[in-house]
Amino acid sequence: MFEQAQIQEFKEAFSCIDQNRDGIICKSDLKETYSQLGRVSVPEEELDVMLQEGKGPINFTVFLTLFGEKLNGTDPEEAILSAFRMFDPSGQGVVNKEEFKQLLMTQADKFSPAEVEQLFALTPMDLTGNIDYKSLCYIITHGDEKEE
């Protein structure tokens, strides 16, 4: 289902989410992960729904299976948009550039300041300097017309 490199990336993601390092993703792991991403008040019901998708304890094998089910047949653009929507609770189609920069430099595979600036040089911004993630997703999945 997945290549070895993808499995390794999923292992890293699982490790980031499994905050208490017990090999099982539980509600407190999800709360802490969301908190680290800047979303501190996630409704209990939302966390329960996530955990119920595993139909039992979510160890790495279950985690990998869930991702396989989610990614199979998923439009890549829609998957990227869904990820960005986590940082856009108001649904305006933009994320705060400085907050996003902070996340890129402090979470998971940390970006260097030079990498962040390189990314932002190619990233569409709105008039207030926020990231227009809908346009960015289009560029990621379809390419930038200016490159042709």
GROMACS .gro file of N, CA and C in nm:
model
  444
    1MET      N    1   0.082  -0.119   0.000
    1MET     CA    2   0.000   0.000   0.000
    1MET      C    3   0.087   0.127   0.000
    2PHE      N    4   0.194   0.127   0.083
    2PHE     CA    5   0.282   0.243   0.093
    2PHE      C    6   0.425   0.202   0.063
    3GLU      N    7   0.504   0.297   0.014
    3GLU     CA    8   0.647   0.274  -0.004
    3GLU      C    9   0.716   0.288   0.131
    4GLN      N   10   0.838   0.235   0.140
    4GLN     CA   11   0.911   0.237   0.267
    4GLN      C   12   0.931   0.380   0.320
    5ALA      N   13   0.962   0.473   0.231
    5ALA     CA   14   0.984   0.612   0.274
    5ALA      C   15   0.855   0.672   0.333
    6GLN      N   16   0.741   0.637   0.273
    6GLN     CA   17   0.614   0.686   0.325
    6GLN      C   18   0.585   0.628   0.463
    7ILE      N   19   0.615   0.501   0.479
    7ILE     CA   20   0.593   0.437   0.610
    7ILE      C   21   0.677   0.505   0.716
    8GLN      N   22   0.801   0.539   0.682
    8GLN     CA   23   0.888   0.609   0.777
    8GLN      C   24   0.829   0.745   0.815
    9GLU      N   25   0.773   0.816   0.716
    9GLU     CA   26   0.710   0.945   0.745
    9GLU      C   27   0.589   0.927   0.835
   10PHE      N   28   0.511   0.822   0.812
   10PHE     CA   29   0.397   0.794   0.899
   10PHE      C   30   0.444   0.759   1.040
   11LYS      N   31   0.556   0.688   1.052
   11LYS     CA   32   0.611   0.657   1.186
   11LYS      C   33   0.647   0.786   1.259
   12GLU      N   34   0.707   0.880   1.186
   12GLU     CA   35   0.742   1.008   1.248
   12GLU      C   36   0.618   1.084   1.290
   13ALA      N   37   0.515   1.084   1.205
   13ALA     CA   38   0.389   1.151   1.239
   13ALA      C   39   0.325   1.085   1.361
   14PHE      N   40   0.325   0.952   1.363
   14PHE     CA   41   0.268   0.879   1.476
   14PHE      C   42   0.343   0.917   1.605
   15SER      N   43   0.475   0.924   1.597
   15SER     CA   44   0.555   0.961   1.714
   15SER      C   45   0.523   1.101   1.763
   16CYS      N   46   0.497   1.192   1.671
   16CYS     CA   47   0.461   1.329   1.709
   16CYS      C   48   0.326   1.333   1.780
   17ILE      N   49   0.234   1.250   1.737
   17ILE     CA   50   0.100   1.249   1.795
   17ILE      C   51   0.097   1.171   1.927
   18ASP      N   52   0.172   1.062   1.935
   18ASP     CA   53   0.175   0.978   2.055
   18ASP      C   54   0.258   1.048   2.163
   19GLN      N   55   0.200   1.150   2.223
   19GLN     CA   56   0.270   1.237   2.317
   19GLN      C   57   0.325   1.163   2.439
   20ASN      N   58   0.252   1.067   2.491
   20ASN     CA   59   0.298   0.997   2.611
   20ASN      C   60   0.385   0.875   2.580
   21ARG      N   61   0.410   0.852   2.452
   21ARG     CA   62   0.504   0.748   2.404
   21ARG      C   63   0.468   0.607   2.451
   22ASP      N   64   0.336   0.579   2.459
   22ASP     CA   65   0.297   0.444   2.501
   22ASP      C   66   0.261   0.354   2.384
   23GLY      N   67   0.274   0.405   2.260
   23GLY     CA   68   0.245   0.324   2.143
   23GLY      C   69   0.099   0.322   2.102
   24ILE      N   70   0.016   0.398   2.172
   24ILE     CA   71  -0.128   0.406   2.144
   24ILE      C   72  -0.167   0.553   2.144
   25ILE      N   73  -0.243   0.595   2.042
   25ILE     CA   74  -0.292   0.732   2.038
   25ILE      C   75  -0.423   0.738   2.117
   26CYS      N   76  -0.425   0.821   2.221
   26CYS     CA   77  -0.544   0.835   2.304
   26CYS      C   78  -0.591   0.981   2.299
   27LYS      N   79  -0.699   1.010   2.369
   27LYS     CA   80  -0.758   1.144   2.366
   27LYS      C   81  -0.659   1.249   2.417
   28SER      N   82  -0.586   1.219   2.522
   28SER     CA   83  -0.490   1.318   2.574
   28SER      C   84  -0.379   1.345   2.474
   29ASP      N   85  -0.338   1.244   2.396
   29ASP     CA   86  -0.239   1.263   2.290
   29ASP      C   87  -0.292   1.361   2.185
   30LEU      N   88  -0.418   1.340   2.144
   30LEU     CA   89  -0.478   1.428   2.044
   30LEU      C   90  -0.490   1.571   2.095
   31LYS      N   91  -0.534   1.586   2.222
   31LYS     CA   92  -0.547   1.720   2.281
   31LYS      C   93  -0.413   1.792   2.281
   32GLU      N   94  -0.308   1.723   2.323
   32GLU     CA   95  -0.176   1.783   2.330
   32GLU      C   96  -0.124   1.819   2.191
   33THR      N   97  -0.148   1.732   2.094
   33THR     CA   98  -0.105   1.760   1.957
   33THR      C   99  -0.175   1.884   1.904
   34TYR      N  100  -0.306   1.891   1.922
   34TYR     CA  101  -0.380   2.009   1.877
   34TYR      C  102  -0.330   2.133   1.949
   35SER      N  103  -0.303   2.122   2.077
   35SER     CA  104  -0.253   2.235   2.154
   35SER      C  105  -0.121   2.286   2.097
   36GLN      N  106  -0.032   2.194   2.063
   36GLN     CA  107   0.096   2.234   2.005
   36GLN      C  108   0.080   2.302   1.870
   37LEU      N  109  -0.029   2.270   1.801
   37LEU     CA  110  -0.057   2.331   1.671
   37LEU      C  111  -0.137   2.462   1.686
   38GLY      N  112  -0.162   2.502   1.811
   38GLY     CA  113  -0.229   2.629   1.836
   38GLY      C  114  -0.380   2.620   1.850
   39ARG      N  115  -0.434   2.503   1.851
   39ARG     CA  116  -0.579   2.486   1.866
   39ARG      C  117  -0.605   2.423   2.002
   40VAL      N  118  -0.635   2.507   2.101
   40VAL     CA  119  -0.643   2.459   2.239
   40VAL      C  120  -0.781   2.411   2.282
   41SER      N  121  -0.885   2.452   2.214
   41SER     CA  122  -1.018   2.411   2.259
   41SER      C  123  -1.087   2.325   2.154
   42VAL      N  124  -1.043   2.203   2.145
   42VAL     CA  125  -1.104   2.107   2.052
   42VAL      C  126  -1.218   2.038   2.126
   43PRO      N  127  -1.338   2.039   2.069
   43PRO     CA  128  -1.451   1.974   2.138
   43PRO      C  129  -1.425   1.826   2.163
   44GLU      N  130  -1.466   1.780   2.280
   44GLU     CA  131  -1.450   1.639   2.318
   44GLU      C  132  -1.512   1.547   2.215
   45GLU      N  133  -1.628   1.588   2.161
   45GLU     CA  134  -1.698   1.504   2.064
   45GLU      C  135  -1.613   1.483   1.938
   46GLU      N  136  -1.542   1.589   1.897
   46GLU     CA  137  -1.457   1.579   1.779
   46GLU      C  138  -1.343   1.479   1.802
   47LEU      N  139  -1.285   1.484   1.921
   47LEU     CA  140  -1.178   1.390   1.956
   47LEU      C  141  -1.232   1.247   1.962
   48ASP      N  142  -1.352   1.232   2.019
   48ASP     CA  143  -1.414   1.099   2.028
   48ASP      C  144  -1.438   1.040   1.889
   49VAL      N  145  -1.485   1.123   1.796
   49VAL     CA  146  -1.512   1.075   1.660
   49VAL      C  147  -1.382   1.028   1.596
   50MET      N  148  -1.274   1.104   1.617
   50MET     CA  149  -1.144   1.064   1.560
   50MET      C  150  -1.101   0.929   1.615
   51LEU      N  151  -1.113   0.912   1.745
   51LEU     CA  152  -1.069   0.787   1.808
   51LEU      C  153  -1.157   0.669   1.767
   52GLN      N  154  -1.285   0.694   1.744
   52GLN     CA  155  -1.377   0.587   1.706
   52GLN      C  156  -1.347   0.533   1.566
   53GLU      N  157  -1.279   0.612   1.483
   53GLU     CA  158  -1.244   0.564   1.349
   53GLU      C  159  -1.153   0.442   1.356
   54GLY      N  160  -1.076   0.431   1.465
   54GLY     CA  161  -0.985   0.318   1.481
   54GLY      C  162  -1.052   0.191   1.525
   55LYS      N  163  -1.177   0.199   1.569
   55LYS     CA  164  -1.253   0.082   1.614
   55LYS      C  165  -1.175   0.000   1.719
   56GLY      N  166  -1.109   0.071   1.808
   56GLY     CA  167  -1.027   0.010   1.912
   56GLY      C  168  -0.904   0.095   1.933
   57PRO      N  169  -0.808   0.046   2.011
   57PRO     CA  170  -0.686   0.124   2.035
   57PRO      C  171  -0.613   0.155   1.904
   58ILE      N  172  -0.565   0.279   1.891
   58ILE     CA  173  -0.495   0.319   1.767
   58ILE      C  174  -0.345   0.306   1.788
   59ASN      N  175  -0.293   0.189   1.750
   59ASN     CA  176  -0.148   0.169   1.749
   59ASN      C  177  -0.097   0.207   1.610
   60PHE      N  178   0.031   0.187   1.583
   60PHE     CA  179   0.086   0.230   1.455
   60PHE      C  180   0.021   0.157   1.337
   61THR      N  181  -0.005   0.028   1.351
   61THR     CA  182  -0.066  -0.049   1.242
   61THR      C  183  -0.205   0.006   1.208
   62VAL      N  184  -0.284   0.034   1.310
   62VAL     CA  185  -0.417   0.090   1.288
   62VAL      C  186  -0.406   0.229   1.227
   63PHE      N  187  -0.312   0.309   1.278
   63PHE     CA  188  -0.286   0.444   1.226
   63PHE      C  189  -0.255   0.438   1.076
   64LEU      N  190  -0.168   0.347   1.038
   64LEU     CA  191  -0.129   0.331   0.898
   64LEU      C  192  -0.248   0.287   0.813
   65THR      N  193  -0.328   0.196   0.865
   65THR     CA  194  -0.447   0.150   0.793
   65THR      C  195  -0.547   0.264   0.774
   66LEU      N  196  -0.567   0.343   0.879
   66LEU     CA  197  -0.659   0.457   0.868
   66LEU      C  198  -0.613   0.555   0.761
   67PHE      N  199  -0.484   0.583   0.758
   67PHE     CA  200  -0.433   0.674   0.656
   67PHE      C  201  -0.448   0.614   0.517
   68GLY      N  202  -0.426   0.485   0.505
   68GLY     CA  203  -0.443   0.420   0.376
   68GLY      C  204  -0.585   0.433   0.327
   69GLU      N  205  -0.681   0.413   0.418
   69GLU     CA  206  -0.822   0.427   0.381
   69GLU      C  207  -0.855   0.570   0.345
   70LYS      N  208  -0.801   0.665   0.420
   70LYS     CA  209  -0.829   0.807   0.394
   70LYS      C  210  -0.766   0.853   0.263
   71LEU      N  211  -0.645   0.808   0.236
   71LEU     CA  212  -0.573   0.858   0.119
   71LEU      C  213  -0.612   0.787  -0.010
   72ASN      N  214  -0.665   0.666   0.002
   72ASN     CA  215  -0.703   0.591  -0.118
   72ASN      C  216  -0.821   0.661  -0.185
   73GLY      N  217  -0.796   0.714  -0.304
   73GLY     CA  218  -0.902   0.782  -0.378
   73GLY      C  219  -0.923   0.926  -0.336
   74THR      N  220  -0.841   0.980  -0.247
   74THR     CA  221  -0.856   1.118  -0.205
   74THR      C  222  -0.790   1.210  -0.305
   75ASP      N  223  -0.857   1.318  -0.338
   75ASP     CA  224  -0.800   1.420  -0.424
   75ASP      C  225  -0.687   1.488  -0.346
   76PRO      N  226  -0.563   1.487  -0.400
   76PRO     CA  227  -0.452   1.547  -0.327
   76PRO      C  228  -0.477   1.693  -0.290
   77GLU      N  229  -0.542   1.767  -0.379
   77GLU     CA  230  -0.569   1.908  -0.349
   77GLU      C  231  -0.663   1.918  -0.229
   78GLU      N  232  -0.763   1.833  -0.223
   78GLU     CA  233  -0.857   1.837  -0.111
   78GLU      C  234  -0.788   1.798   0.020
   79ALA      N  235  -0.695   1.703   0.014
   79ALA     CA  236  -0.621   1.663   0.134
   79ALA      C  237  -0.537   1.779   0.187
   80ILE      N  238  -0.473   1.852   0.097
   80ILE     CA  239  -0.391   1.966   0.138
   80ILE      C  240  -0.480   2.077   0.195
   81LEU      N  241  -0.591   2.104   0.128
   81LEU     CA  242  -0.685   2.205   0.178
   81LEU      C  243  -0.735   2.170   0.318
   82SER      N  244  -0.765   2.043   0.340
   82SER     CA  245  -0.811   1.999   0.472
   82SER      C  246  -0.706   2.025   0.578
   83ALA      N  247  -0.581   2.002   0.545
   83ALA     CA  248  -0.474   2.027   0.641
   83ALA      C  249  -0.466   2.176   0.674
   84PHE      N  250  -0.475   2.261   0.574
   84PHE     CA  251  -0.469   2.406   0.598
   84PHE      C  252  -0.591   2.455   0.677
   85ARG      N  253  -0.706   2.392   0.657
   85ARG     CA  254  -0.827   2.436   0.727
   85ARG      C  255  -0.813   2.424   0.878
   86MET      N  256  -0.725   2.335   0.924
   86MET     CA  257  -0.700   2.325   1.069
   86MET      C  258  -0.650   2.457   1.126
   87PHE      N  259  -0.580   2.535   1.043
   87PHE     CA  260  -0.522   2.661   1.088
   87PHE      C  261  -0.610   2.780   1.052
   88ASP      N  262  -0.729   2.753   1.002
   88ASP     CA  263  -0.822   2.858   0.958
   88ASP      C  264  -0.960   2.833   1.016
   89PRO      N  265  -0.974   2.843   1.149
   89PRO     CA  266  -1.103   2.811   1.211
   89PRO      C  267  -1.216   2.903   1.165
   90SER      N  268  -1.185   3.024   1.119
   90SER     CA  269  -1.289   3.115   1.073
   90SER      C  270  -1.332   3.087   0.929
   91GLY      N  271  -1.257   3.000   0.858
   91GLY     CA  272  -1.293   2.960   0.722
   91GLY      C  273  -1.278   3.069   0.617
   92GLN      N  274  -1.183   3.160   0.636
   92GLN     CA  275  -1.165   3.272   0.543
   92GLN      C  276  -1.074   3.239   0.426
   93GLY      N  277  -1.008   3.121   0.429
   93GLY     CA  278  -0.920   3.085   0.318
   93GLY      C  279  -0.779   3.137   0.331
   94VAL      N  280  -0.747   3.189   0.450
   94VAL     CA  281  -0.611   3.240   0.474
   94VAL      C  282  -0.563   3.192   0.611
   95VAL      N  283  -0.430   3.185   0.624
   95VAL     CA  284  -0.369   3.157   0.755
   95VAL      C  285  -0.267   3.266   0.783
   96ASN      N  286  -0.250   3.295   0.910
   96ASN     CA  287  -0.158   3.399   0.952
   96ASN      C  288  -0.014   3.358   0.920
   97LYS      N  289   0.054   3.442   0.846
   97LYS     CA  290   0.190   3.410   0.800
   97LYS      C  291   0.285   3.389   0.917
   98GLU      N  292   0.282   3.476   1.017
   98GLU     CA  293   0.376   3.466   1.129
   98GLU      C  294   0.350   3.342   1.213
   99GLU      N  295   0.224   3.310   1.237
   99GLU     CA  296   0.191   3.189   1.313
   99GLU      C  297   0.235   3.065   1.236
  100PHE      N  298   0.211   3.065   1.106
  100PHE     CA  299   0.249   2.950   1.024
  100PHE      C  300   0.401   2.937   1.019
  101LYS      N  301   0.470   3.048   1.010
  101LYS     CA  302   0.617   3.048   1.010
  101LYS      C  303   0.669   2.985   1.140
  102GLN      N  304   0.609   3.024   1.251
  102GLN     CA  305   0.648   2.969   1.381
  102GLN      C  306   0.629   2.817   1.385
  103LEU      N  307   0.516   2.769   1.334
  103LEU     CA  308   0.490   2.625   1.330
  103LEU      C  309   0.592   2.553   1.242
  104LEU      N  310   0.621   2.609   1.125
  104LEU     CA  311   0.716   2.546   1.034
  104LEU      C  312   0.855   2.533   1.096
  105MET      N  313   0.890   2.629   1.181
  105MET     CA  314   1.025   2.629   1.238
  105MET      C  315   1.036   2.555   1.370
  106THR      N  316   0.922   2.513   1.428
  106THR     CA  317   0.929   2.450   1.560
  106THR      C  318   0.867   2.311   1.568
  107GLN      N  319   0.795   2.265   1.465
  107GLN     CA  320   0.724   2.137   1.473
  107GLN      C  321   0.779   2.038   1.372
  108ALA      N  322   0.773   1.910   1.407
  108ALA     CA  323   0.807   1.796   1.319
  108ALA      C  324   0.939   1.819   1.245
  109ASP      N  325   0.938   1.813   1.112
  109ASP     CA  326   1.060   1.838   1.033
  109ASP      C  327   1.080   1.988   1.024
  110LYS      N  328   1.153   2.042   1.120
  110LYS     CA  329   1.168   2.187   1.133
  110LYS      C  330   1.233   2.251   1.010
  111PHE      N  331   1.172   2.358   0.961
  111PHE     CA  332   1.227   2.436   0.851
  111PHE      C  333   1.332   2.532   0.907
  112SER      N  334   1.435   2.561   0.829
  112SER     CA  335   1.531   2.665   0.864
  112SER      C  336   1.471   2.799   0.823
  113PRO      N  337   1.522   2.910   0.876
  113PRO     CA  338   1.472   3.041   0.832
  113PRO      C  339   1.484   3.059   0.679
  114ALA      N  340   1.591   3.009   0.620
  114ALA     CA  341   1.609   3.021   0.475
  114ALA      C  342   1.502   2.942   0.399
  115GLU      N  343   1.469   2.822   0.449
  115GLU     CA  344   1.366   2.740   0.384
  115GLU      C  345   1.229   2.807   0.393
  116VAL      N  346   1.201   2.869   0.508
  116VAL     CA  347   1.073   2.938   0.525
  116VAL      C  348   1.065   3.055   0.427
  117GLU      N  349   1.171   3.132   0.416
  117GLU     CA  350   1.170   3.246   0.324
  117GLU      C  351   1.156   3.201   0.179
  118GLN      N  352   1.219   3.089   0.145
  118GLN     CA  353   1.207   3.034   0.010
  118GLN      C  354   1.061   2.994  -0.017
  119LEU      N  355   0.998   2.931   0.080
  119LEU     CA  356   0.858   2.893   0.066
  119LEU      C  357   0.770   3.016   0.050
  120PHE      N  358   0.790   3.116   0.135
  120PHE     CA  359   0.706   3.235   0.132
  120PHE      C  360   0.726   3.317   0.005
  121ALA      N  361   0.842   3.305  -0.058
  121ALA     CA  362   0.866   3.377  -0.184
  121ALA      C  363   0.773   3.327  -0.295
  122LEU      N  364   0.731   3.201  -0.283
  122LEU     CA  365   0.644   3.139  -0.384
  122LEU      C  366   0.497   3.134  -0.341
  123THR      N  367   0.468   3.180  -0.219
  123THR     CA  368   0.336   3.165  -0.160
  123THR      C  369   0.248   3.286  -0.186
  124PRO      N  370   0.128   3.265  -0.240
  124PRO     CA  371   0.036   3.377  -0.260
  124PRO      C  372  -0.011   3.433  -0.125
  125MET      N  373  -0.008   3.565  -0.113
  125MET     CA  374  -0.050   3.633   0.010
  125MET      C  375  -0.170   3.723  -0.023
  126ASP      N  376  -0.255   3.748   0.077
  126ASP     CA  377  -0.362   3.844   0.057
  126ASP      C  378  -0.308   3.985   0.087
  127LEU      N  379  -0.393   4.085   0.084
  127LEU     CA  380  -0.349   4.224   0.101
  127LEU      C  381  -0.293   4.252   0.240
  128THR      N  382  -0.333   4.172   0.340
  128THR     CA  383  -0.284   4.193   0.476
  128THR      C  384  -0.161   4.108   0.508
  129GLY      N  385  -0.111   4.034   0.409
  129GLY     CA  386   0.009   3.953   0.430
  129GLY      C  387  -0.017   3.813   0.482
  130ASN      N  388  -0.142   3.771   0.484
  130ASN     CA  389  -0.175   3.634   0.524
  130ASN      C  390  -0.161   3.541   0.404
  131ILE      N  391  -0.137   3.413   0.433
  131ILE     CA  392  -0.120   3.313   0.327
  131ILE      C  393  -0.255   3.276   0.269
  132ASP      N  394  -0.269   3.293   0.138
  132ASP     CA  395  -0.389   3.250   0.065
  132ASP      C  396  -0.369   3.101   0.034
  133TYR      N  397  -0.413   3.015   0.126
  133TYR     CA  398  -0.380   2.873   0.112
  133TYR      C  399  -0.456   2.803  -0.001
  134LYS      N  400  -0.569   2.857  -0.041
  134LYS     CA  401  -0.641   2.796  -0.153
  134LYS      C  402  -0.561   2.811  -0.282
  135SER      N  403  -0.505   2.930  -0.303
  135SER     CA  404  -0.419   2.952  -0.420
  135SER      C  405  -0.291   2.871  -0.410
  136LEU      N  406  -0.235   2.863  -0.289
  136LEU     CA  407  -0.113   2.784  -0.269
  136LEU      C  408  -0.138   2.637  -0.302
  137CYS      N  409  -0.251   2.583  -0.259
  137CYS     CA  410  -0.284   2.443  -0.288
  137CYS      C  411  -0.296   2.421  -0.438
  138TYR      N  412  -0.354   2.517  -0.507
  138TYR     CA  413  -0.366   2.504  -0.653
  138TYR      C  414  -0.227   2.497  -0.715
  139ILE      N  415  -0.137   2.584  -0.670
  139ILE     CA  416   0.000   2.586  -0.723
  139ILE      C  417   0.071   2.454  -0.693
  140ILE      N  418   0.053   2.402  -0.571
  140ILE     CA  419   0.118   2.276  -0.533
  140ILE      C  420   0.070   2.161  -0.621
  141THR      N  421  -0.058   2.157  -0.649
  141THR     CA  422  -0.114   2.042  -0.722
  141THR      C  423  -0.117   2.059  -0.873
  142HIS      N  424  -0.116   2.183  -0.922
  142HIS     CA  425  -0.126   2.206  -1.066
  142HIS      C  426  -0.006   2.278  -1.125
  143GLY      N  427   0.081   2.331  -1.040
  143GLY     CA  428   0.195   2.408  -1.089
  143GLY      C  429   0.159   2.555  -1.101
  144ASP      N  430   0.262   2.636  -1.109
  144ASP     CA  431   0.247   2.780  -1.118
  144ASP      C  432   0.253   2.820  -1.264
  145GLU      N  433   0.150   2.889  -1.313
  145GLU     CA  434   0.148   2.926  -1.454
  145GLU      C  435   0.271   3.007  -1.494
  146LYS      N  436   0.325   3.084  -1.399
  146LYS     CA  437   0.441   3.167  -1.429
  146LYS      C  438   0.565   3.086  -1.462
  147GLU      N  439   0.568   2.959  -1.415
  147GLU     CA  440   0.686   2.874  -1.438
  147GLU      C  441   0.695   2.827  -1.583
  148GLU      N  442   0.584   2.826  -1.654
  148GLU     CA  443   0.580   2.767  -1.789
  148GLU      C  444   0.635   2.858  -1.894
   0.00000   0.00000   0.00000
